[in-house]
Coordinates of C-alpha atoms in Angstrom, one line a residue:
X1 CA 232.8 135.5 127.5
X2 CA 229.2 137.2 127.9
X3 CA 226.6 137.4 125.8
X4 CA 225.7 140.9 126.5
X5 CA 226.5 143.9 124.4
X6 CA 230.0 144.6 127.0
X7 CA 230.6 141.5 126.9
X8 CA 230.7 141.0 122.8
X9 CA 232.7 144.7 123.1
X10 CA 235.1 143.4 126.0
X11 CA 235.9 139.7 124.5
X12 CA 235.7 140.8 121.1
X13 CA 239.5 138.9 120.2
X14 CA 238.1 136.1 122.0
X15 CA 234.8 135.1 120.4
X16 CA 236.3 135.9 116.9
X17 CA 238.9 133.3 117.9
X18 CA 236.1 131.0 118.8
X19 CA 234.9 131.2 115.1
X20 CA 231.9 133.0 115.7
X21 CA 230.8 136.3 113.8
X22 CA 230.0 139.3 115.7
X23 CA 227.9 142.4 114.2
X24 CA 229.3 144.9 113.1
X25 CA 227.2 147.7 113.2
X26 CA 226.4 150.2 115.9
X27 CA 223.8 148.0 117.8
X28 CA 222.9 150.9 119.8
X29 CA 222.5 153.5 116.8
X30 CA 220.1 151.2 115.8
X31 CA 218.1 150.6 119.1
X32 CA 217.7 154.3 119.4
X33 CA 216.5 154.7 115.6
X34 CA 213.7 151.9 116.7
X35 CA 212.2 153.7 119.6
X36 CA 212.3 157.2 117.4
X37 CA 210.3 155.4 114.5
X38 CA 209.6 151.9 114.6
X39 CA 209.3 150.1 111.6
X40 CA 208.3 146.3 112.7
X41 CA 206.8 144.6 115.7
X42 CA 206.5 140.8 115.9
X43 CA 204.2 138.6 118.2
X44 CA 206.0 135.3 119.3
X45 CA 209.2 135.9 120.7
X46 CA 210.6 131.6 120.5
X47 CA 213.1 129.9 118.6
X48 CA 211.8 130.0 115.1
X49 CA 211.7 133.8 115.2
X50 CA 214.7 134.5 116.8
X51 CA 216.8 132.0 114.7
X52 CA 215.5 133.0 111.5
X53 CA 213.0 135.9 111.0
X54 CA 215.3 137.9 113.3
X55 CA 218.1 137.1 111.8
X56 CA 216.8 138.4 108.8
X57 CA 216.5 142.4 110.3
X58 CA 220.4 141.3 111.2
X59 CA 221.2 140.7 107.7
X60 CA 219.8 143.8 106.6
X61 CA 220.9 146.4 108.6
X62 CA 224.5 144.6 108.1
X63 CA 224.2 145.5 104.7
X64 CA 223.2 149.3 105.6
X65 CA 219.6 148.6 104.2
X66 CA 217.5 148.8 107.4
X67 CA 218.0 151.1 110.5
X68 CA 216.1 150.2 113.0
X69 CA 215.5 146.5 114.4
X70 CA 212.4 144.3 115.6
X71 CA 210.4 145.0 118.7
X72 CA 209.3 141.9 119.9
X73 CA 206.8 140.9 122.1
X74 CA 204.6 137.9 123.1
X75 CA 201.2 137.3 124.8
X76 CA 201.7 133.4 126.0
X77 CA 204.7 133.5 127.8
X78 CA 206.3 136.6 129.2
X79 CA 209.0 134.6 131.1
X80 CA 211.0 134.1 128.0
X81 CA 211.7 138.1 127.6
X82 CA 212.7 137.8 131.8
X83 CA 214.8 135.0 131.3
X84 CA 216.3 135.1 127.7
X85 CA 215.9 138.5 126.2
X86 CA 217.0 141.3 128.5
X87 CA 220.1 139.0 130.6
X88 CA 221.3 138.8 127.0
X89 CA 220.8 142.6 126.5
X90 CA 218.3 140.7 123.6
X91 CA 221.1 139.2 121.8
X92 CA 220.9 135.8 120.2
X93 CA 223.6 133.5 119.6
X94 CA 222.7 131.7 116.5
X95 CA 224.1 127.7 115.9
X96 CA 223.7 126.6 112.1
X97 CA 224.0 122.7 112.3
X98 CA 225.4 121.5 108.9
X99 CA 225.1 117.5 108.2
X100 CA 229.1 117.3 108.8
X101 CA 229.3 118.4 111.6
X102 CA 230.7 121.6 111.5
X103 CA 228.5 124.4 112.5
X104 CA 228.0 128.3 111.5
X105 CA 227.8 129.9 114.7
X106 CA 227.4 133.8 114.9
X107 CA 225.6 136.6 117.3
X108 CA 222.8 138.7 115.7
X109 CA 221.4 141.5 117.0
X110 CA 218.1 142.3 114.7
X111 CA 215.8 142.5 118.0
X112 CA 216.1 146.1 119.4
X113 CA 213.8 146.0 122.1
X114 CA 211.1 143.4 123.9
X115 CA 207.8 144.1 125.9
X116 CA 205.7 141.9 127.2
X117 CA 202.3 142.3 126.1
X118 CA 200.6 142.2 129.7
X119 CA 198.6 145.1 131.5
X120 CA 201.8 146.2 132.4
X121 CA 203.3 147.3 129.1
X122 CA 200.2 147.2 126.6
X123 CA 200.6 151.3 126.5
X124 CA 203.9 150.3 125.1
X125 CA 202.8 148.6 122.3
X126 CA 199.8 151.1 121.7
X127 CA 202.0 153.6 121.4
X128 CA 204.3 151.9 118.7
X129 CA 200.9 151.1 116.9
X130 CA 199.9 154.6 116.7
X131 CA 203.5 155.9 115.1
X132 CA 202.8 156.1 111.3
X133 CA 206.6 154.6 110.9
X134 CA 205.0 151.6 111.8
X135 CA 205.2 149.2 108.1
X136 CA 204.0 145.5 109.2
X137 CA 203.1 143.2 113.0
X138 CA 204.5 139.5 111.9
X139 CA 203.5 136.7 113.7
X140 CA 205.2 133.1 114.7
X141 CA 202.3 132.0 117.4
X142 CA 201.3 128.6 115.8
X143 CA 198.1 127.7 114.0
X144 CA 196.4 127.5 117.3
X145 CA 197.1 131.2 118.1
X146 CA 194.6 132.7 115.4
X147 CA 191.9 130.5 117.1
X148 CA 188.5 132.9 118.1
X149 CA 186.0 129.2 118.6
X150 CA 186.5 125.2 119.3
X151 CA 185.9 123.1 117.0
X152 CA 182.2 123.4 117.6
X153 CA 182.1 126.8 116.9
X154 CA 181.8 127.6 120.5
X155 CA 183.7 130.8 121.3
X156 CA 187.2 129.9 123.4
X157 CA 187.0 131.3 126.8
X158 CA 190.2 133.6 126.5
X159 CA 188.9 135.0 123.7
X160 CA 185.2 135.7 125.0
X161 CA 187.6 137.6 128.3
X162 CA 189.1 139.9 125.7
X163 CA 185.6 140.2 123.9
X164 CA 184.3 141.3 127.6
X165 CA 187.1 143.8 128.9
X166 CA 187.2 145.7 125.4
X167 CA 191.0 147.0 124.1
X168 CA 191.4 148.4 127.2
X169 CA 193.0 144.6 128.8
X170 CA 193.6 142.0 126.3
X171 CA 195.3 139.1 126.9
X172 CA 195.5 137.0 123.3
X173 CA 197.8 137.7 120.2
X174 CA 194.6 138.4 118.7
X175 CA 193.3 141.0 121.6
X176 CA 196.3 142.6 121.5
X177 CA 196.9 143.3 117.8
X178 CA 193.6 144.4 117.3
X179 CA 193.9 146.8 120.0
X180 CA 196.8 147.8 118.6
X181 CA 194.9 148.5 115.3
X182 CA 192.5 150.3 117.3
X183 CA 195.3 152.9 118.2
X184 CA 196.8 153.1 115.0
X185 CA 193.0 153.9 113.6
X186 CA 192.6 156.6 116.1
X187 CA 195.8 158.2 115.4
X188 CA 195.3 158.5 111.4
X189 CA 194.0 155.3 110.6
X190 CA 197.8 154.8 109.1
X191 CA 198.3 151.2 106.8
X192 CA 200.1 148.7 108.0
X193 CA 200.8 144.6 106.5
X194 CA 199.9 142.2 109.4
X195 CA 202.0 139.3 108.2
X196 CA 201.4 135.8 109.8
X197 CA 204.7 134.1 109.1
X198 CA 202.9 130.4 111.1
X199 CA 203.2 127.1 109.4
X200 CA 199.7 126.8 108.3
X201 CA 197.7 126.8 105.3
X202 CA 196.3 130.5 104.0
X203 CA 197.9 132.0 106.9
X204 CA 197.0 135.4 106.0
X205 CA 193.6 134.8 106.0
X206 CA 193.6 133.0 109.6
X207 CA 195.0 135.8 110.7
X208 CA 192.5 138.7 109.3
X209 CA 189.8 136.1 110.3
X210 CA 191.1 136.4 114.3
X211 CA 191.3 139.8 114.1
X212 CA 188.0 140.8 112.4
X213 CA 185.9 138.6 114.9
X214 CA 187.6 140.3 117.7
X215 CA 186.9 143.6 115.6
X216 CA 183.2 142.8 115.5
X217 CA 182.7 141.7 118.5
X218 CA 184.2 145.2 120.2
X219 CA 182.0 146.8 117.4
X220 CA 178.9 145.0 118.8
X221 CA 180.0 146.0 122.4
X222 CA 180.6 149.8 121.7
X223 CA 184.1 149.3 121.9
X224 CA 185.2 150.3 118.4
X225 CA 183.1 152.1 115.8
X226 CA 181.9 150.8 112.1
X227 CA 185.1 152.7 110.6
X228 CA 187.4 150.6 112.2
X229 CA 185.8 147.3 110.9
X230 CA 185.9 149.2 107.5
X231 CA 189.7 150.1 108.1
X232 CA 190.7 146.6 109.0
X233 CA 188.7 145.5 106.3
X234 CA 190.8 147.9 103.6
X235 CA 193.6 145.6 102.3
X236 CA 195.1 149.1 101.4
X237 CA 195.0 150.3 104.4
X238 CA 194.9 146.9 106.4
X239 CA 197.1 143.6 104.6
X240 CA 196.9 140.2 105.3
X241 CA 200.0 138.7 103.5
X242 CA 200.3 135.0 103.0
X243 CA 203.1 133.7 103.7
X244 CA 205.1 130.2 103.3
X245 CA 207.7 129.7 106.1
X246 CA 210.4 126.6 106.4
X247 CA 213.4 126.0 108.8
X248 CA 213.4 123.3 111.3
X249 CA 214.4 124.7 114.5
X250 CA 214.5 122.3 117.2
X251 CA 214.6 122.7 121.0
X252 CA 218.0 124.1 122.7
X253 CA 219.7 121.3 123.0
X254 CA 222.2 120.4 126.2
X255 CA 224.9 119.4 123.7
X256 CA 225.2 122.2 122.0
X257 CA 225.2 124.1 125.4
X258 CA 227.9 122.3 126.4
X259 CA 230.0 122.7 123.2
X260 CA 229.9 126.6 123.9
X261 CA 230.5 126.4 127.5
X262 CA 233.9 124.9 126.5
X263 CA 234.5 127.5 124.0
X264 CA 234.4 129.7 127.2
X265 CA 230.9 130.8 126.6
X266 CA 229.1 131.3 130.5
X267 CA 225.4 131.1 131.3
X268 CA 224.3 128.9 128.1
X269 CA 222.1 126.3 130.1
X270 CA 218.8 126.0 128.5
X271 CA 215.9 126.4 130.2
X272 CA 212.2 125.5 130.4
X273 CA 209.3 128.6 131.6
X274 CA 206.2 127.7 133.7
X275 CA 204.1 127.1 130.7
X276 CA 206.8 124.5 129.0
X277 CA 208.5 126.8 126.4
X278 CA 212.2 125.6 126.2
X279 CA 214.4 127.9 125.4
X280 CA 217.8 129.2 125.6
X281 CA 220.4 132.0 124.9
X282 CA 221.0 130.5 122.1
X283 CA 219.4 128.8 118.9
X284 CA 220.2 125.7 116.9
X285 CA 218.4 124.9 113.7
X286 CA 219.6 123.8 109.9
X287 CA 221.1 125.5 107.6
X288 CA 218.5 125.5 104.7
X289 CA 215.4 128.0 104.9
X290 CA 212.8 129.6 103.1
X291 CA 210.6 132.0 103.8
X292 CA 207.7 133.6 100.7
X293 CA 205.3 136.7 101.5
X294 CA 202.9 137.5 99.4
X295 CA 204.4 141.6 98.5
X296 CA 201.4 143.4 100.0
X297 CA 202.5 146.4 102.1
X298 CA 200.6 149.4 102.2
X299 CA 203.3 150.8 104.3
X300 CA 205.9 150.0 102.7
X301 CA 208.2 147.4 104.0
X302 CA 212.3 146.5 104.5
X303 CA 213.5 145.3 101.2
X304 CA 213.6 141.7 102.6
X305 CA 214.3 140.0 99.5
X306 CA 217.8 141.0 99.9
X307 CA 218.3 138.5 102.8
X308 CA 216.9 135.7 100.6
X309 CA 213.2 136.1 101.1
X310 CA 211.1 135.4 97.8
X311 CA 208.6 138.2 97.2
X312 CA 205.9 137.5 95.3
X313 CA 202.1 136.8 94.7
X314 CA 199.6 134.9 96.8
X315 CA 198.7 132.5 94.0
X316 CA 202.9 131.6 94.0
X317 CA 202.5 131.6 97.9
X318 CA 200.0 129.3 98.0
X319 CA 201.5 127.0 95.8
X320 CA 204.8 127.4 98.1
X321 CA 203.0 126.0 100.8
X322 CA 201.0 123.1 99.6
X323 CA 204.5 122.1 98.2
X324 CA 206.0 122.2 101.0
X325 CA 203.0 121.0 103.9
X326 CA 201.2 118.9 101.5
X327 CA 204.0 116.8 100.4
X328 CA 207.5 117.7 100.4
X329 CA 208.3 118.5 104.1
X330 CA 205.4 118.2 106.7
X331 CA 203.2 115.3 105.8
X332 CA 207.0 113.0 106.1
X333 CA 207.7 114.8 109.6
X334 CA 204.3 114.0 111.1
X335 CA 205.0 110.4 109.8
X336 CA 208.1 110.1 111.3
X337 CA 206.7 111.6 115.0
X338 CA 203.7 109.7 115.5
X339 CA 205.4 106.5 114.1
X340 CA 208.6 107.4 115.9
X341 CA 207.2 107.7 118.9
X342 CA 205.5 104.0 118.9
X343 CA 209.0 102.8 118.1
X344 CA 210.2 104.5 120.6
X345 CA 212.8 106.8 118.8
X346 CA 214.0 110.4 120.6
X347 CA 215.4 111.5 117.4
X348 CA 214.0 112.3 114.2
X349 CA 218.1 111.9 112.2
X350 CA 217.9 108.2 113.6
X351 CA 214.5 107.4 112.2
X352 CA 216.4 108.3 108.7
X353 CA 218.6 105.3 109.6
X354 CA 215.4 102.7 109.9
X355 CA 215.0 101.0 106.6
X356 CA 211.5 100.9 107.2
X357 CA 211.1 104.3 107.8
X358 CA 213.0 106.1 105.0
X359 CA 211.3 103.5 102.9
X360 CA 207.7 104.9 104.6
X361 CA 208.5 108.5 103.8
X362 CA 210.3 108.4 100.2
X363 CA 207.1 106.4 99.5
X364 CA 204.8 109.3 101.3
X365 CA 206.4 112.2 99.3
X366 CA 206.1 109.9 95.8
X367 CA 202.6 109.4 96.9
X368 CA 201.7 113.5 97.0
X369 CA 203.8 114.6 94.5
X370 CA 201.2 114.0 91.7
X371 CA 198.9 116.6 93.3
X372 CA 201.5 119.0 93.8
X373 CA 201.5 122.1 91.7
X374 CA 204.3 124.2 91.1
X375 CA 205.1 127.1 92.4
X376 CA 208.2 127.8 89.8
X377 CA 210.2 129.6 92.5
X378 CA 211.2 126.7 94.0
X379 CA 211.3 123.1 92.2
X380 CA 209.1 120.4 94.1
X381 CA 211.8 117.8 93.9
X382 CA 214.6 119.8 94.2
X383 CA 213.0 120.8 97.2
X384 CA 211.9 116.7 98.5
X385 CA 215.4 115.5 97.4
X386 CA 216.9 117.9 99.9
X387 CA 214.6 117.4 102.6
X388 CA 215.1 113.6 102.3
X389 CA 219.1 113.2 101.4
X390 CA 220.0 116.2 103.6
X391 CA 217.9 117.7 105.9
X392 CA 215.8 115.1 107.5
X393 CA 218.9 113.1 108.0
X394 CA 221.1 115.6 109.2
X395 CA 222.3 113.6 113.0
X396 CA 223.3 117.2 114.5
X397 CA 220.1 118.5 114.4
X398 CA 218.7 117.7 117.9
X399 CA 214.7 117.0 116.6
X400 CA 212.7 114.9 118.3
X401 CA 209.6 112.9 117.1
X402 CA 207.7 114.2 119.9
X403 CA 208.1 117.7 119.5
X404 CA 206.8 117.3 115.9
X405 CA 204.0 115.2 117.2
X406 CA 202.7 118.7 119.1
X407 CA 199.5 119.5 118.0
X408 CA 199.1 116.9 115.4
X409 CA 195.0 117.4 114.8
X410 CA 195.6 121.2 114.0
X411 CA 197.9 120.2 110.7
X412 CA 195.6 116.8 109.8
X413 CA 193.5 119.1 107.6
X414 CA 196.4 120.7 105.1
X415 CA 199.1 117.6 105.3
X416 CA 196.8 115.0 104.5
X417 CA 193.5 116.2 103.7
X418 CA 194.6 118.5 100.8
X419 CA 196.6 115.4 99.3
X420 CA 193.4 112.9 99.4
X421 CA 191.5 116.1 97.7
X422 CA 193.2 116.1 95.3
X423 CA 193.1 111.8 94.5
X424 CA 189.7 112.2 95.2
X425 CA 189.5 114.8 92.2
X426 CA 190.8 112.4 89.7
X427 CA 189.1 109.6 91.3
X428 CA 192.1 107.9 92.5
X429 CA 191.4 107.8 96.3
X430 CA 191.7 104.0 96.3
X431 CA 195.2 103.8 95.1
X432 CA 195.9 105.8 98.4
X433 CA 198.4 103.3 100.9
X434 CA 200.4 105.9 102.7
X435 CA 198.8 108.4 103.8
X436 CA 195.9 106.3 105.4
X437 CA 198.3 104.5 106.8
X438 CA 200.1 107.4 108.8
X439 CA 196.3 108.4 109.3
X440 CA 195.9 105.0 110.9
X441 CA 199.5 105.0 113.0
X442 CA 198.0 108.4 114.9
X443 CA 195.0 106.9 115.7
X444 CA 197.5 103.9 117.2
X445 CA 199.5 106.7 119.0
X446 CA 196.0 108.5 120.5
X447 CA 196.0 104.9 122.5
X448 CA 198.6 106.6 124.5
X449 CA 200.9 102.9 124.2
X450 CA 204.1 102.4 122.3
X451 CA 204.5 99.1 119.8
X452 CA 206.1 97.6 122.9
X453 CA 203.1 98.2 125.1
X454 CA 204.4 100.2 127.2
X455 CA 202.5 103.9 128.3
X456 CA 203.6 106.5 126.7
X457 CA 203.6 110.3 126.6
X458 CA 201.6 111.8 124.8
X459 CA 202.6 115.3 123.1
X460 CA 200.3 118.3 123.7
X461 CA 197.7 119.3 121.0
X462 CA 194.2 121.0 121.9
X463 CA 192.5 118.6 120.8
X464 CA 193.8 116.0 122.8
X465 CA 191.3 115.3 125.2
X466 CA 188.7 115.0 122.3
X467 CA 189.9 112.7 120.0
X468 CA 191.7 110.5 122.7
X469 CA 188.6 109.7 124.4
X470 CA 186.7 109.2 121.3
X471 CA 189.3 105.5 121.7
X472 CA 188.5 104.7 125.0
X473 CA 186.9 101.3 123.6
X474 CA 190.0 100.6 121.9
X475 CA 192.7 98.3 123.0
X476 CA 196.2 97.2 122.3
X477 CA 195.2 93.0 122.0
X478 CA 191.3 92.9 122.4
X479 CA 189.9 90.9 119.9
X480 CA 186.8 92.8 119.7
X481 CA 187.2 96.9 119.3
X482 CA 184.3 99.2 119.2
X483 CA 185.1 101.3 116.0
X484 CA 182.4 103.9 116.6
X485 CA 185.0 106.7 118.4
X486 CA 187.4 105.9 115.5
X487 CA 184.1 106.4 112.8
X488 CA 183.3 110.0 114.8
X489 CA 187.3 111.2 114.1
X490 CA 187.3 110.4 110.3
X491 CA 183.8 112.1 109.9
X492 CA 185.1 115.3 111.2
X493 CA 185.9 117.6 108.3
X494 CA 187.4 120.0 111.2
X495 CA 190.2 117.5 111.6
X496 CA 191.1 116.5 107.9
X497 CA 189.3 118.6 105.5
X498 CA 186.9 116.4 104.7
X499 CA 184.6 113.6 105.9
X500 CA 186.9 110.6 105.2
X501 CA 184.0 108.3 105.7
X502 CA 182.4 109.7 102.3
X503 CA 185.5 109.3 100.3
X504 CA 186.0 106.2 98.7
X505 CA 186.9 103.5 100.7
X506 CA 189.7 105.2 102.3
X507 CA 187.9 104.8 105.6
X508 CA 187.8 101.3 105.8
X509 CA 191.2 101.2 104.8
X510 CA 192.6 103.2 107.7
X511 CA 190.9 101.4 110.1
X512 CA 192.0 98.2 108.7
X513 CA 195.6 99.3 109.5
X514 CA 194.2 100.5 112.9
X515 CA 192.9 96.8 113.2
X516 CA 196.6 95.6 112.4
X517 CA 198.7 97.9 114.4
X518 CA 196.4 96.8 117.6
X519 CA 197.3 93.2 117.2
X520 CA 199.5 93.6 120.2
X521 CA 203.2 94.3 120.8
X522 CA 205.2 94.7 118.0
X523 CA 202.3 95.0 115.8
X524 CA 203.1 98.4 114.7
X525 CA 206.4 97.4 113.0
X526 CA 204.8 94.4 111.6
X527 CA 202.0 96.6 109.9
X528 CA 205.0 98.7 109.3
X529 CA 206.7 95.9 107.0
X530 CA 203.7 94.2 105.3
X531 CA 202.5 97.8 103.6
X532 CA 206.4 98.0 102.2
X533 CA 206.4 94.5 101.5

């Protein structure tokens, strides 16, 4: 059995009889539909969008209420469209992991086409831009993808290149899509929704932000005229939806892999690209997921709420995600990566099994759910309870702490410093013991040594190099720690929001759990017991 378009028309008996659901539309009727008038193009082409966002175009044109399917494409690592997409004729074998064991396993074929966005195939995608069929660009690309400066405003070298070489060559998401803009101005200046579908805080507006420097910056150079910054600038012409996006979709894992292989499955071995994007034929994630978008399309969009997508307002959006990043999901994951790493755990599921640190994050979410608003779509401890009794726990989903532990300074700001705000508000900063706890256990895991003492890996994150040497005076066992690199992190409202030095005594607080997880080995776990009690 093949995961190709033959091979799902060949063996059709046979994966049916391996339990998993085909599609059963004309895939091809649909690919041709998608080069006549495209409808949507999405930057990012990992796991996250191709086991969820395009299995919602699947869903849709299932049902006989979408005709044409996603082009995708992706700036940072063409080797996953050589390698995944076209030997799979851009098919994608989806694995739902329920907590039982059992598993919903089907083939989805919502991605018609895939370029890469290099020199090579940018007239590609200025061409779809300019076709007024053309309704929204979504985005998975991480928080660190709408990045135009560092963290000292300095403008990021890739970024200045694209600046320099005009629409003409860009390299970046945010190069590309405004070029892309660019073309679709030229031809008739048709709308479009740019919909950033990250997991980040006011995603929308990160994304407009990206694109109007680059905008400006082409303007300056003679690139672009004044009208395009005005059309960009024209939510009814231009829309930034916000959007709120949740489904834990680990790496491929070799298990999984293997379990297809022996339902006669060939050429399921994951792989990892030249810039460390693992990825495989097929996807396994949970079950549950969300996903709210603000409904601003000037264009006109698929009717997405049909495949379970909550269409609504950006006030309701916003509230969606602080929910969800502030307290219910993503402030308990980056506790269990940076903690799980020390203790040296390789899966998040067995964390869940740690007294210690279950107790750690039911206490976490009880601390931020008084802050939380809201949103009425979804209920803030419906939501917790599930994440905590279902999802978290779920020992088939192949997490790891250290994937979660990726770019921890870029989520700082909205999964902690949001929630201290808001204490800080009411004047209740003090009562704070969790979260300046976890605060303190990453500055522990920045020392680059587990509880044990032993080196460990550290996961990547921009700002690694930064805030790690900012603890070069600091020691696992020296009596005497120079505190100055640790003062010089908490001051930096770039990494939390806010200058924890000048809020309460939250401060001294973290770094008198820094002080107590450095004791030496095992110190971590000890710290880890005596804030539990």
């Amino acid at each position: 059995m093949k995961l190709t378009l033959q091979g799902i028309k060949d063996d059709k008996t046979a994966w049916e009889a391996a339990g998993i659901k085909l599609p059963e539309y004309d895939i091809q009727a649909v690919r041709e539909n998608t080069k006549k008038a495209p409808q949507w193009v999405h930057f990012g082409a990992g796991n996250i969008f191709r086991g969820f966002i395009a299995g919602l175009a699947d869903t849709l044109i299932g049902n006989g209420e979408l005709s044409t399917g996603i082009v995708a494409t992706d700036c940072f690592d063409g080797e996953i469209i050589d390698k995944i997409y076209e030997p799979y004729d851009m098919l994608t074998l989806s694995v739902g992991l329920r907590s039982d064991g059992n598993s919903e396993k089907k083939v989805t074929a919502g991605i018609a086409s895939a370029i890469k966005a290099d020199e090579n195939h940018l007239k590609e995608l200025m061409e779809i831009a300019a076709k007024e069929s053309l309704q929204l660009i979504s985005f998975t690309i991480t928080e660190k993808g709408y990045a135009c400066t560092d963290i000292s405003g300095n403008v990021l070298s890739v970024i200045d290149a694209d600046i320099t070489a005009g629409p003409s060559a860009p390299t970046t998401a945010m190069g590309v899509v405004t070029a892309m803009l660019l073309a679709r101005f030229k031809a008739g200046g048709f709308p479009i929704a740019l919909v950033s579908m990250d997991n980040c805080s006011q995603n929308g507006q990160k994304l407009k932000e990206g694109v109007t420097f680059v905008a400006k910056k082409w303007q300056k150079r003679g690139f672009a005229d004044e009208g395009f910054v005005d059309y960009i600038s024209d939510e009814e012409k231009v829309s930034f939806p916000w959007s709120m996006i949740d489904k834990i979709t680990p790496r491929p894992d070799s298990s999984i892999a293997e379990e297809l292989r022996g339902l006669g499955i060939e050429a399921m071995d994951p792989v990892i690209t030249g810039r460390h994007t693992y990825i495989a034929p097929f996807v396994n994630a949970e079950i549950p997921q969300y996903l709210v978008i603000e409904d601003s399309f000037p264009n006109g969009r698929p009717v997405l709420q049909n495949a379970g997508v909550y269409m609504t307002d950006r006030d309701t959006v916003n509230k969606a995600e602080k929910m969800k990043v502030m307290t219910c999901l993503n402030p308990l994951h980056t506790a269990l990566a940076v903690l799980g790493c020390l203790l040296g755990y390789t899966k998040i599921s067995d964390e869940m099994q740690d007294s210690d640190l279950k107790n750690l994050v039911y206490r976490l979410g009880d601390e931020g759910m008084p802050v939380v608003i809201s949103p009425g779509i979804i209920k803030p401890e419906d939501f917790i309870r599930e994440v905590l009794e279902e999802r978290l726990p779920n020992p088939y989903l192949p997490d790891t702490p250290q994937r979660i532990a990726t770019d921890t300074s870029q989520k700082l700001a909205i999964r902690f410093g949001e929630t201290i705000r808001g204490y800080n508000n009411k004047g209740d900063v003090d009562k704070m013991q969790i979260v300046p706890f976890v605060i303190a256990a990453w500055l522990r895991y920045l020392t680059g040594v587990d509880d044990n003492g032993n080196e460990m890996q550290l996961s990547p994150d921009p700002m690694l190099d930064v805030v790690k040497s900012a603890l070069d005076g600091i020691k696992l066992g020296d009596k005497e720690r120079d505190m100055s690199g640790v003062n010089w992190i908490l001051s930096k409202e770039e990494l939390f929001g806010l200058n924890i030095l000048e809020t309460g005594n939250l401060g001294e607080k973290i770094k008198q759990y820094l002080d107590e997880m450095l004791e030496g080995p095992g110190a971590v776990r000890a710290a880890l017991k005596k804030l539990l009690g």
